PDB file of C-alpha atoms in Angstrom:
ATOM      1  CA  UNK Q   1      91.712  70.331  83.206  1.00  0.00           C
ATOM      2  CA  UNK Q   2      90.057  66.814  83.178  1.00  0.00           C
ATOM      3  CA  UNK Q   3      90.862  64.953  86.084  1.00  0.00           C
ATOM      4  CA  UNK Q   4      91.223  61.147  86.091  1.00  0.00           C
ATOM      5  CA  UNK Q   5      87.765  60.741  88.290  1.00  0.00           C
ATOM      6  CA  UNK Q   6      86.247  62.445  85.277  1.00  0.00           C
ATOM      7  CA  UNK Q   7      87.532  61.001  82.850  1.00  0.00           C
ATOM      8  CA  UNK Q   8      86.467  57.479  84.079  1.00  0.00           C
ATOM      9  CA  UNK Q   9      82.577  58.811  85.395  1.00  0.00           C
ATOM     10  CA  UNK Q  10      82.403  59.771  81.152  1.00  0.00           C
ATOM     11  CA  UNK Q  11      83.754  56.965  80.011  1.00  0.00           C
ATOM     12  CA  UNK Q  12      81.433  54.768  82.563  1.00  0.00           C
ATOM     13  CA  UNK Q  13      78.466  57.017  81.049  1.00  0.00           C
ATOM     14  CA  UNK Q  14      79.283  56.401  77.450  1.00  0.00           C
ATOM     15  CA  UNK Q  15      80.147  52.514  78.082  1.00  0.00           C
ATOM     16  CA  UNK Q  16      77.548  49.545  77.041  1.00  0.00           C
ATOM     17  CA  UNK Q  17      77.872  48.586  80.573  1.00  0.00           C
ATOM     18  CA  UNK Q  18      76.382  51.659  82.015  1.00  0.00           C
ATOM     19  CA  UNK Q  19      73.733  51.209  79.188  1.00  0.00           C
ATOM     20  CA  UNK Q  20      73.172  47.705  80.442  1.00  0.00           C
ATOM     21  CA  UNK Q  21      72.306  49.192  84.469  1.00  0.00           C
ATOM     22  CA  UNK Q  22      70.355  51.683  83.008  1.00  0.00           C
ATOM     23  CA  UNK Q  23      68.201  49.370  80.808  1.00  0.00           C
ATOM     24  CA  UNK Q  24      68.101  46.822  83.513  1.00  0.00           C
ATOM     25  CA  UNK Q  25      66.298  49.728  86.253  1.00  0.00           C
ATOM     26  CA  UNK Q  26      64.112  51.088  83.713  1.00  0.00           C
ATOM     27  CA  UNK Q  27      62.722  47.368  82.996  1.00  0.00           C
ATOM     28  CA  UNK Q  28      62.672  46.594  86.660  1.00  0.00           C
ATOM     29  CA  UNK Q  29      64.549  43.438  85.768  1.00  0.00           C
ATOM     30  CA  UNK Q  30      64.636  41.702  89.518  1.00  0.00           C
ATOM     31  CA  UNK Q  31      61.017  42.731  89.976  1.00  0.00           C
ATOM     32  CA  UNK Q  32      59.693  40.995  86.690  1.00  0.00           C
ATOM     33  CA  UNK Q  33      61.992  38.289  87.264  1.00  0.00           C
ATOM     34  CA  UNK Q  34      59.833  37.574  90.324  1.00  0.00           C
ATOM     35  CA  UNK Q  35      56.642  37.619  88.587  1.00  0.00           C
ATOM     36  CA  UNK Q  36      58.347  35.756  86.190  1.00  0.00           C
ATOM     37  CA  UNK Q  37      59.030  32.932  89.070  1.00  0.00           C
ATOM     38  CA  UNK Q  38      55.158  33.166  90.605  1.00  0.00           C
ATOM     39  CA  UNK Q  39      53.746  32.829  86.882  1.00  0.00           C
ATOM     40  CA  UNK Q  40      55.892  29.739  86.119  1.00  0.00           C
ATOM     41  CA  UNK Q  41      55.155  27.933  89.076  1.00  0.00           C
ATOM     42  CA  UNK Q  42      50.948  28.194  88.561  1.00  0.00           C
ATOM     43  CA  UNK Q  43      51.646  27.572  84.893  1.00  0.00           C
ATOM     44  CA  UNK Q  44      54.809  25.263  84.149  1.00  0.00           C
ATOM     45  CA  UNK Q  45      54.207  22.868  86.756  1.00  0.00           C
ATOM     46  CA  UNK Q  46      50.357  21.773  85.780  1.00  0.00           C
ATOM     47  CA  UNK Q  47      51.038  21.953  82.685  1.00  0.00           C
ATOM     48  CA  UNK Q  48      53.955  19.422  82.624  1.00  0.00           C
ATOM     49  CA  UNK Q  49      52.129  17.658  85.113  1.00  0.00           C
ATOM     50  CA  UNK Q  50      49.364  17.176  83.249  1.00  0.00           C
ATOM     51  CA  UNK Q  51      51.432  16.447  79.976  1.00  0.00           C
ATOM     52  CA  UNK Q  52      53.516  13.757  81.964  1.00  0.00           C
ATOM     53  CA  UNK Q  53      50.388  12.264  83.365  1.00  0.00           C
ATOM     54  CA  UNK Q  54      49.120  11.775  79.618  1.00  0.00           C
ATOM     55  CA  UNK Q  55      52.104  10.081  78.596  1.00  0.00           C
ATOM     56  CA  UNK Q  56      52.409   6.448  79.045  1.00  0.00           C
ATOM     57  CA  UNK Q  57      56.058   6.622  80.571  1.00  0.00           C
ATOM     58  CA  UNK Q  58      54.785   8.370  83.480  1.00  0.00           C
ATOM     59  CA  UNK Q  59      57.239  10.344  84.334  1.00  0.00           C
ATOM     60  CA  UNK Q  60      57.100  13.642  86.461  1.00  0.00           C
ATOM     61  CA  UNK Q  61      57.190  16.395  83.910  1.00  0.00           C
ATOM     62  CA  UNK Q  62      58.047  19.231  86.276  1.00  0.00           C
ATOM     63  CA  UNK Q  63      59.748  17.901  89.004  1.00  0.00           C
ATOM     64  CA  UNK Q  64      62.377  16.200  86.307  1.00  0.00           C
ATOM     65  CA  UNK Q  65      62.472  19.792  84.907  1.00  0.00           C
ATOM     66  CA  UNK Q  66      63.421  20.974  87.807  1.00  0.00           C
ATOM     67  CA  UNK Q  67      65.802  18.443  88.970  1.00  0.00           C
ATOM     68  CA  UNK Q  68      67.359  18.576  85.336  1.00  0.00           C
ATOM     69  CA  UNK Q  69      67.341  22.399  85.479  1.00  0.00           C
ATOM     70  CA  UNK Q  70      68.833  22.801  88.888  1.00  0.00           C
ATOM     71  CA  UNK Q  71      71.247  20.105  88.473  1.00  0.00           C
ATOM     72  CA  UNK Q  72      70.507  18.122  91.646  1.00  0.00           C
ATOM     73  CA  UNK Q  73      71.242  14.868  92.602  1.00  0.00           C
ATOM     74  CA  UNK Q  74      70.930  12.189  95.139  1.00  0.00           C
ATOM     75  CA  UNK Q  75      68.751  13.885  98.724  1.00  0.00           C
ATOM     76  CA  UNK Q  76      68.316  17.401  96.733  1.00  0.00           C
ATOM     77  CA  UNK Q  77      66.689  15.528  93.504  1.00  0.00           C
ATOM     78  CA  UNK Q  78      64.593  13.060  95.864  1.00  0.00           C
ATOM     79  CA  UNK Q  79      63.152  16.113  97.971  1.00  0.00           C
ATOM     80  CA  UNK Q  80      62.021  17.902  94.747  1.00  0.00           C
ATOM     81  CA  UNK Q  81      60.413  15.050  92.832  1.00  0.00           C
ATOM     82  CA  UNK Q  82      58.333  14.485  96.672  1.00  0.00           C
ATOM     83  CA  UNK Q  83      57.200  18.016  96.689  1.00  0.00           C
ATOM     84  CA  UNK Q  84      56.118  17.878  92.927  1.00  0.00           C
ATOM     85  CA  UNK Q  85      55.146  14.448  92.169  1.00  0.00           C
ATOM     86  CA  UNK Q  86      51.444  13.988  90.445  1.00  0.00           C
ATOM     87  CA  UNK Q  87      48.754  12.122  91.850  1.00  0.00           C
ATOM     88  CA  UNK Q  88      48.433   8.746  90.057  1.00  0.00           C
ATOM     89  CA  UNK Q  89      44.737   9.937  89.177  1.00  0.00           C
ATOM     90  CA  UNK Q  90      45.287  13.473  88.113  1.00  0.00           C
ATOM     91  CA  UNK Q  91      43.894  13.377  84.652  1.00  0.00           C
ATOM     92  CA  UNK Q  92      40.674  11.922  86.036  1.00  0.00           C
ATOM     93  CA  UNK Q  93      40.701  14.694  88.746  1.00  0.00           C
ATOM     94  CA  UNK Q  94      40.949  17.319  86.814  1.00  0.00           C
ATOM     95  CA  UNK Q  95      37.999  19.885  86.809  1.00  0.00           C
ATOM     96  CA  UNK Q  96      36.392  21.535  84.825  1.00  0.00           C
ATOM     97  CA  UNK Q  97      37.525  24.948  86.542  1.00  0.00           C
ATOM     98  CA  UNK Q  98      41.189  23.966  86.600  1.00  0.00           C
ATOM     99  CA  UNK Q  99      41.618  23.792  83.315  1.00  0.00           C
ATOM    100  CA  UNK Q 100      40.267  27.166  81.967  1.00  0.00           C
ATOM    101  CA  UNK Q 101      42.247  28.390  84.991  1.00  0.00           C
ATOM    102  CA  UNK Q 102      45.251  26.894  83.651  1.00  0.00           C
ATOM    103  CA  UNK Q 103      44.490  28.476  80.080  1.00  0.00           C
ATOM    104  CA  UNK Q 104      44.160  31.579  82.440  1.00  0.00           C
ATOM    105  CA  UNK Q 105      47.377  31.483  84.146  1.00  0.00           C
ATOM    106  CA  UNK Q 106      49.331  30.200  80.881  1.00  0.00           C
ATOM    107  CA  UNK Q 107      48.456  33.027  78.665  1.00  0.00           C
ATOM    108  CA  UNK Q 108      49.195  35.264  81.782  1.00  0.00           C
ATOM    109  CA  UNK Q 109      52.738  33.730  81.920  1.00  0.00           C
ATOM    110  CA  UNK Q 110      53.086  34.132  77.882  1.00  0.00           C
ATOM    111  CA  UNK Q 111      51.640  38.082  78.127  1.00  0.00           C
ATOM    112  CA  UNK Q 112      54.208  38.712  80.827  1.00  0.00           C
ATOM    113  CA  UNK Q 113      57.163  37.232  78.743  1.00  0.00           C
ATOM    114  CA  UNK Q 114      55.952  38.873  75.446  1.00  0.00           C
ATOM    115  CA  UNK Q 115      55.664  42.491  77.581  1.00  0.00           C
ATOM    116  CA  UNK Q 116      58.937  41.944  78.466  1.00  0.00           C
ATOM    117  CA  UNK Q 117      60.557  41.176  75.248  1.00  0.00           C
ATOM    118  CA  UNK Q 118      58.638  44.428  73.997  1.00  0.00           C
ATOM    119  CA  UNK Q 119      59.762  46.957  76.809  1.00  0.00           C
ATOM    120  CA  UNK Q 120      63.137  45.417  76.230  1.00  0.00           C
ATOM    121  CA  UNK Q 121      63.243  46.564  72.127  1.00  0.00           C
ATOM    122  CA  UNK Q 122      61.145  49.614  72.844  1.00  0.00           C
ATOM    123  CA  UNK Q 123      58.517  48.326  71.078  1.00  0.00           C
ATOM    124  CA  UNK Q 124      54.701  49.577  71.489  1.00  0.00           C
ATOM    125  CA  UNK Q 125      52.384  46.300  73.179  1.00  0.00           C
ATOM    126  CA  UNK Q 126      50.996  44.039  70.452  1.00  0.00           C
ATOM    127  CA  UNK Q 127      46.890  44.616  69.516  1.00  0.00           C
ATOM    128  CA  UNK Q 128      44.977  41.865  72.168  1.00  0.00           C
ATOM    129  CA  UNK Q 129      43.833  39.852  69.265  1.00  0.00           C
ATOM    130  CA  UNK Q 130      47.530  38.398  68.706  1.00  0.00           C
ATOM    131  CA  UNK Q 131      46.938  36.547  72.028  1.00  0.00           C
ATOM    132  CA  UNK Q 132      47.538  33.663  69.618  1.00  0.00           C
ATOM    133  CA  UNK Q 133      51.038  34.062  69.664  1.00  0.00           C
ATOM    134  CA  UNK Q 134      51.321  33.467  73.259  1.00  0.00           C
ATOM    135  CA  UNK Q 135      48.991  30.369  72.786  1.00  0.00           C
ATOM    136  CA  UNK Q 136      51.764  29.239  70.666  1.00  0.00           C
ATOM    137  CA  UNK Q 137      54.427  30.076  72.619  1.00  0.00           C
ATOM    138  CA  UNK Q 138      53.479  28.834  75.539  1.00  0.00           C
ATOM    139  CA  UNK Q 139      52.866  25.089  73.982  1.00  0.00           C
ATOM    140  CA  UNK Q 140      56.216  25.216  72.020  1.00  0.00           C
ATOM    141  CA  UNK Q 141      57.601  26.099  75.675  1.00  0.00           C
ATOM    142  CA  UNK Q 142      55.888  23.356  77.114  1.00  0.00           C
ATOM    143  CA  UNK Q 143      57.328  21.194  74.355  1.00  0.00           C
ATOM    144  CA  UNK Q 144      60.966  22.492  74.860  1.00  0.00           C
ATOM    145  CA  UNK Q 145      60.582  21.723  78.223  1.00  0.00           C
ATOM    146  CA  UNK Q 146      59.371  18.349  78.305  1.00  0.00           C
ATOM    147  CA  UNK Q 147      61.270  17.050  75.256  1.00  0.00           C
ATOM    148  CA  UNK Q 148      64.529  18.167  77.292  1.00  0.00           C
ATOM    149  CA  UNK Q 149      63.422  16.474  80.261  1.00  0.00           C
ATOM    150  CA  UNK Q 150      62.786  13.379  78.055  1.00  0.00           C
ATOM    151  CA  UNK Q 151      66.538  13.363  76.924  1.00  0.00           C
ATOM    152  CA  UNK Q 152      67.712  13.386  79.849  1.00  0.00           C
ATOM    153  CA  UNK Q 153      66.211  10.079  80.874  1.00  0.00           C
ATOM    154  CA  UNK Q 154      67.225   8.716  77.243  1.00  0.00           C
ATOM    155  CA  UNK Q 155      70.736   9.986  77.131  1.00  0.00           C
ATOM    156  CA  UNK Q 156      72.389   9.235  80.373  1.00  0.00           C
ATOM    157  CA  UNK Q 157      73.880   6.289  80.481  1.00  0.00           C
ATOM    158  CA  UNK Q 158      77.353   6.745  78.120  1.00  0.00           C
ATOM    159  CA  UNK Q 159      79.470   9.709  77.690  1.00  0.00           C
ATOM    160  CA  UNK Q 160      79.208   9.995  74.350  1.00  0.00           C
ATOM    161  CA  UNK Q 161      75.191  10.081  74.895  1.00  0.00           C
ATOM    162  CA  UNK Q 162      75.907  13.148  77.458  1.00  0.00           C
ATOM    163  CA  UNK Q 163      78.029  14.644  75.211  1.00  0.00           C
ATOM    164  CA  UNK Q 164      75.340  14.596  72.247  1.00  0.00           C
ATOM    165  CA  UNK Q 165      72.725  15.983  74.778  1.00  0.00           C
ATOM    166  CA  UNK Q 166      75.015  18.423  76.004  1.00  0.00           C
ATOM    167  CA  UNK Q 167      75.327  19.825  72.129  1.00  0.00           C
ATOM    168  CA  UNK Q 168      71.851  19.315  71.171  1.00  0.00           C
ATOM    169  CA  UNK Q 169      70.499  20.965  74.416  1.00  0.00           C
ATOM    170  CA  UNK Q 170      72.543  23.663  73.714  1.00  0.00           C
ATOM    171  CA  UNK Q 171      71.765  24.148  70.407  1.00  0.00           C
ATOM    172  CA  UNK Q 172      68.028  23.924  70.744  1.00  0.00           C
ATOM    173  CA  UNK Q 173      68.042  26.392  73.673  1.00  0.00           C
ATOM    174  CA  UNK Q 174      69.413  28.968  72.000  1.00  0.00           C
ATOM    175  CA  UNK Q 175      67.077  28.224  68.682  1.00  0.00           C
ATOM    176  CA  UNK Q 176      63.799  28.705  70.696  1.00  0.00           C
ATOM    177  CA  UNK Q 177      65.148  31.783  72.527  1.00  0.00           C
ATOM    178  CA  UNK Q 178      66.233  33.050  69.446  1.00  0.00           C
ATOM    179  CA  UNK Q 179      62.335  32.421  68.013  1.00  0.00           C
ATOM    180  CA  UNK Q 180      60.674  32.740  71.001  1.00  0.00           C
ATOM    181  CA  UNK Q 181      61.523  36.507  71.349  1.00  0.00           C
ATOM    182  CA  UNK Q 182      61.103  37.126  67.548  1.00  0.00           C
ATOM    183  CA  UNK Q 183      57.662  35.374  67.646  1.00  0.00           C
ATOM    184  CA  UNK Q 184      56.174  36.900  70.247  1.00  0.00           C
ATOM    185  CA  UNK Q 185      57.372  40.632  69.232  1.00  0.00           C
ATOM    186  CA  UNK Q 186      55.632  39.741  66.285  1.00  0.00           C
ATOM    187  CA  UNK Q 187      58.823  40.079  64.057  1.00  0.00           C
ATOM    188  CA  UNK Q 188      59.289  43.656  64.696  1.00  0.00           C
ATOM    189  CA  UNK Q 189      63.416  43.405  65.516  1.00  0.00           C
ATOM    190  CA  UNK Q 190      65.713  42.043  62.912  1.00  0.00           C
ATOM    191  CA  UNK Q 191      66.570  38.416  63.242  1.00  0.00           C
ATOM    192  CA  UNK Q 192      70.014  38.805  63.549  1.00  0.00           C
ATOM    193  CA  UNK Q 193      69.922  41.313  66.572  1.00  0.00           C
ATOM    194  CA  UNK Q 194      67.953  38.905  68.590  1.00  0.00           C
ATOM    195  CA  UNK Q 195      70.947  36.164  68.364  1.00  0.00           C
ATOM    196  CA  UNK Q 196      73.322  37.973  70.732  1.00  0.00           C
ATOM    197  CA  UNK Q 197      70.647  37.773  73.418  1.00  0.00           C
ATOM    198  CA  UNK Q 198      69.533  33.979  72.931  1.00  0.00           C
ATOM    199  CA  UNK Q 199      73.267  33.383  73.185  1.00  0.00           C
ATOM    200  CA  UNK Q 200      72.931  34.722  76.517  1.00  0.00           C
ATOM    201  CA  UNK Q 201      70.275  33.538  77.827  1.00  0.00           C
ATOM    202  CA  UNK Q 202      71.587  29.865  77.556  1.00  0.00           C
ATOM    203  CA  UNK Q 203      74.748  30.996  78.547  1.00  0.00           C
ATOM    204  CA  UNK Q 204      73.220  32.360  81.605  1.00  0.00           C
ATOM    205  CA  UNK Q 205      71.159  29.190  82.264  1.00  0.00           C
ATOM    206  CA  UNK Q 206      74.362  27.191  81.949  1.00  0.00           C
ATOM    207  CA  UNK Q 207      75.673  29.331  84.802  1.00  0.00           C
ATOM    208  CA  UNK Q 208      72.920  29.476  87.230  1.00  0.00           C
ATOM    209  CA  UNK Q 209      72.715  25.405  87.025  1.00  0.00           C
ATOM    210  CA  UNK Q 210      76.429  25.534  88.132  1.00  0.00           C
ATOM    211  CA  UNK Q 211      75.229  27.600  90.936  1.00  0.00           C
ATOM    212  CA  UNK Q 212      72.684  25.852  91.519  1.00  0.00           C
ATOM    213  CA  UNK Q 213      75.188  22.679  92.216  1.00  0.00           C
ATOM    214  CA  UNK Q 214      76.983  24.706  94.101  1.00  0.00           C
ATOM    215  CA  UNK Q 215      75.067  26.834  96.313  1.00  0.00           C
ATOM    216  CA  UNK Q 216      71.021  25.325  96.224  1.00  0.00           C
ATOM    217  CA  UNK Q 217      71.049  22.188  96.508  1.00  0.00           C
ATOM    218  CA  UNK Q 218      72.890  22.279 100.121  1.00  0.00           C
ATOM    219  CA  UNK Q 219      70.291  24.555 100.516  1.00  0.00           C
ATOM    220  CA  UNK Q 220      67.780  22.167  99.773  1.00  0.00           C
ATOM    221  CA  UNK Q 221      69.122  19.819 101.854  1.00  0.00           C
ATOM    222  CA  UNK Q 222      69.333  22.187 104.817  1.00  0.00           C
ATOM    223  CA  UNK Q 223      66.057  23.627 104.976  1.00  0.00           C
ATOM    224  CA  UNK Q 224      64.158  20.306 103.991  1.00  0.00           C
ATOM    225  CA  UNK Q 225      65.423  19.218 107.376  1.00  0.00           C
ATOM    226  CA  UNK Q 226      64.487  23.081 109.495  1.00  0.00           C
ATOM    227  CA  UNK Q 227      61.317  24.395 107.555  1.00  0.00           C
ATOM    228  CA  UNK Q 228      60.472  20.315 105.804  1.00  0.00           C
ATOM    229  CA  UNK Q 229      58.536  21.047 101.586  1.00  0.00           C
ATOM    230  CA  UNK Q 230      58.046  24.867 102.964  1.00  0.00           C
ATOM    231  CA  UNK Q 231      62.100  24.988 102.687  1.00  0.00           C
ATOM    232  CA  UNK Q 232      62.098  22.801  99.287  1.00  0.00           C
ATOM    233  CA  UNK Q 233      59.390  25.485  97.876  1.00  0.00           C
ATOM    234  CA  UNK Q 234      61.608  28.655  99.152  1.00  0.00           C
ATOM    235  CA  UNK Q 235      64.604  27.311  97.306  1.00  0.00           C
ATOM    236  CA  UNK Q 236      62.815  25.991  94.090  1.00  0.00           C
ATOM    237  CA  UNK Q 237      61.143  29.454  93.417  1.00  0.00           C
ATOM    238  CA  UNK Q 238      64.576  31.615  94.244  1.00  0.00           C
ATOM    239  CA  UNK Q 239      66.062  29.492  91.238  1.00  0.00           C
ATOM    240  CA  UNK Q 240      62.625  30.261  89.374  1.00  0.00           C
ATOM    241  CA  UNK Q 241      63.482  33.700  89.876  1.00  0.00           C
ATOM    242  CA  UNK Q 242      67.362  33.032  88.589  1.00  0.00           C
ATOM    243  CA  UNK Q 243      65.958  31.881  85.480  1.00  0.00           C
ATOM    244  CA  UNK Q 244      63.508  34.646  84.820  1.00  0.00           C
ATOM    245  CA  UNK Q 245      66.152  37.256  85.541  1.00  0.00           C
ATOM    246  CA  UNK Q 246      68.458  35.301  82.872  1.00  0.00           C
ATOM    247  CA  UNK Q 247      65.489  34.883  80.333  1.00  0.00           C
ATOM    248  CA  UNK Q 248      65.440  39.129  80.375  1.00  0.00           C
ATOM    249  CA  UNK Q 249      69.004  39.821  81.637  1.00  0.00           C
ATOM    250  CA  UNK Q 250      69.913  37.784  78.196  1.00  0.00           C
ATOM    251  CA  UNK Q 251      67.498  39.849  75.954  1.00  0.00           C
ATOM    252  CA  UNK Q 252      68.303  43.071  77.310  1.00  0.00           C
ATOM    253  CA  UNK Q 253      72.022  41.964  76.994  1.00  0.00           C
ATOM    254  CA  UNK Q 254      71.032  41.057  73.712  1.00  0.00           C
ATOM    255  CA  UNK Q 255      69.705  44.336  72.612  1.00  0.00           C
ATOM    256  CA  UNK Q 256      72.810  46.515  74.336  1.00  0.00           C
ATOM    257  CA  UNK Q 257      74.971  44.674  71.757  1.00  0.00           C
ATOM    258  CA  UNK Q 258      72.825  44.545  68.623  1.00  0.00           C
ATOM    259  CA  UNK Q 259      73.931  46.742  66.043  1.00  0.00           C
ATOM    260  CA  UNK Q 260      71.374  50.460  65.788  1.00  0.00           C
ATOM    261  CA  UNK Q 261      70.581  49.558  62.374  1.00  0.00           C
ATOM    262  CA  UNK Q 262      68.759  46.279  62.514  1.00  0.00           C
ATOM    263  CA  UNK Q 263      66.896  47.210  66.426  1.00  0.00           C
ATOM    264  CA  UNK Q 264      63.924  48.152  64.086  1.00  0.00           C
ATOM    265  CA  UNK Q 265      64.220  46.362  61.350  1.00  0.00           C
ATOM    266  CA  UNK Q 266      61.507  43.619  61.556  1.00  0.00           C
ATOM    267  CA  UNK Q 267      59.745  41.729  59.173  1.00  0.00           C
ATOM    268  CA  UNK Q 268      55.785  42.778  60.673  1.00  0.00           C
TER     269      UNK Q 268
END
C-alpha cells in the first residue's frame, strides 16, 4: 500500500517544479549567473560609458543604469554614480588596445548569454561564423539599456509620465527578451514558447529592484562607510549576479512551461 510520503516524493518527481530544480542544477544556474555578473561589468559598463561620453547630454550611461536598475536613491545613488562616473576626457583616452578589448569582452558576454539560451532549449551550439548575432545582440542590448536610462531622466517629473514609463518599460523589456533569446538561438524554438520566459524575466527584474530597495541599498550605505568603493563594488556585482540568475532563471522557467510541441519548432 502507498503511503502518503510516497505519494507526495511521486507527485514532487512528476511536478514542473521538480523539473524546474532539475533543469536549474544541470545548467549550473548560480554559477553562470556569476559569470554572467563578471562579463557585464568588463562589458556593460565601457560600453555605456563610452556611449554616454559620445552623447552631448553627458550623462553617466552605467552608473544611471545601475542606479535605475537597483532602484536607489539619495546616499545609495550618489555612492554608485562616484564609483562609476567617466572621466571628462574618456573618448580622447581611449586606446587603441581598449577598444578591440572591449569588442573582446562584448562578444564574450553575448557567447555566454547565447550558450545559455541554447543549453536551456537543448539545443546543439550555433556554427562560430554566426558570431554576428551576438554582434547584434549585444548593440541592441546596449541600446535597451541606454534608451531606458534616458527615460528615466525624461519621464520623472509627473505621475502620469511615471506611469507611461512604467508601461512602456515594461513592455519593451519583455519584447527584447522575447527576441533576444529567439535571435540568438538562431530561431530554432517556436516564438510562442519563448513568451512565457520573457514574461519572467521582467517579472523577475521587477522583483529583485524591490529587493534591491529593500535589502542593497542599506547595504550600500553600510559598507561604503566600513570597506569605502571596495563595499560599493561588492554590492553592485551581487545585484549583477541577481540579474543574471533572473535573465536564465526566466528562460529556463520559460521552457518548463512551454508546451512539448512548439520546444523544437523553429523557424532556422
Amino acid at each position: 500500500m502507498t503511503t502518503a510520503r510516497e505519494r507526495l516524493h511521486t507527485a514532487w518527481r512528476l511536478s514542473r517544479a521538480e523539473q524546474l530544480w532539475r533543469s536549474g542544477k544541470e545548467l549550473e544556474l548560480m554559477h553562470r549567473a556569476m559569470g554572467f555578473a563578471a562579463l557585464a561589468v568588463v562589458t556593460l559598463a565601457p560600453l555605456l560609458i563610452l556611449v554616454a561620453a559620445a552623447n552631448p547630454f553627458k550623462q553617466r550611461g552605467f552608473a544611471l543604469w545601475v542606479v535605475d536598475g537597483m532602484g536607489l536613491s539619495g546616499s545609495p545613488a550618489h555612492s554608485v554614480q562616484r564609483l562609476f562616473a567617466a572621466p571628462s576626457r574618456v573618448l580622447s583616452a581611449t586606446s587603441a588596445f581598449s577598444v578591440p578589448a572591449l569588442v573582446v569582452f562584448g562578444l564574450t558576454f553575448a557567447a555566454s548569454v547565447q550558450t545559455g539560451y541554447e543549453k536551456i532549449w537543448g539545443l546543439p551550439s550555433g556554427p562560430w561564423h554566426k558570431v554576428w548575432r551576438q554582434t547584434v545582440w549585444l548593440a541592441a542590448l546596449t541600446a535597451y539599456l541606454y534608451a531606458e536610462v534616458q527615460s528615466g531622466l525624461v519621464l520623472q517629473h509627473r505621475w502620469w509620465e511615471s506611469t507611461i514609463r512604467l508601461t512602456l518599460t515594461l513592455l519593451f523589456g519583455v519584447l527584447f527578451f522575447w527576441w533576444g533569446q529567439w535571435f540568438l538561438i538562431g530561431g530554432r524554438v517556436h516564438w510562442r514558447a519563448l513568451l512565457p520566459g520573457a514574461a519572467a524575466t521582467m517579472a523577475g527584474l521587477v522583483g529583485l529592484r524591490g529587493f534591491s530597495v529593500l535589502v542593497f541599498a542599506p547595504l550600500i550605505v553600510s559598507n561604503a562607510v566600513s570597506y569605502g568603493a571596495l563595499g560599493t563594488v561588492l554590492v553592485v556585482q551581487s545585484w549583477l549576479i541577481g540579474v543574471g540568475f533572473v535573465v536564465y532563471g526566466g528562460a529556463l522557467l520559460g521552457q518548463v512551461w512551454a508546451p512539448e510541441e512548439e520546444k523544437g519548432n523553429g523557424s532556422g
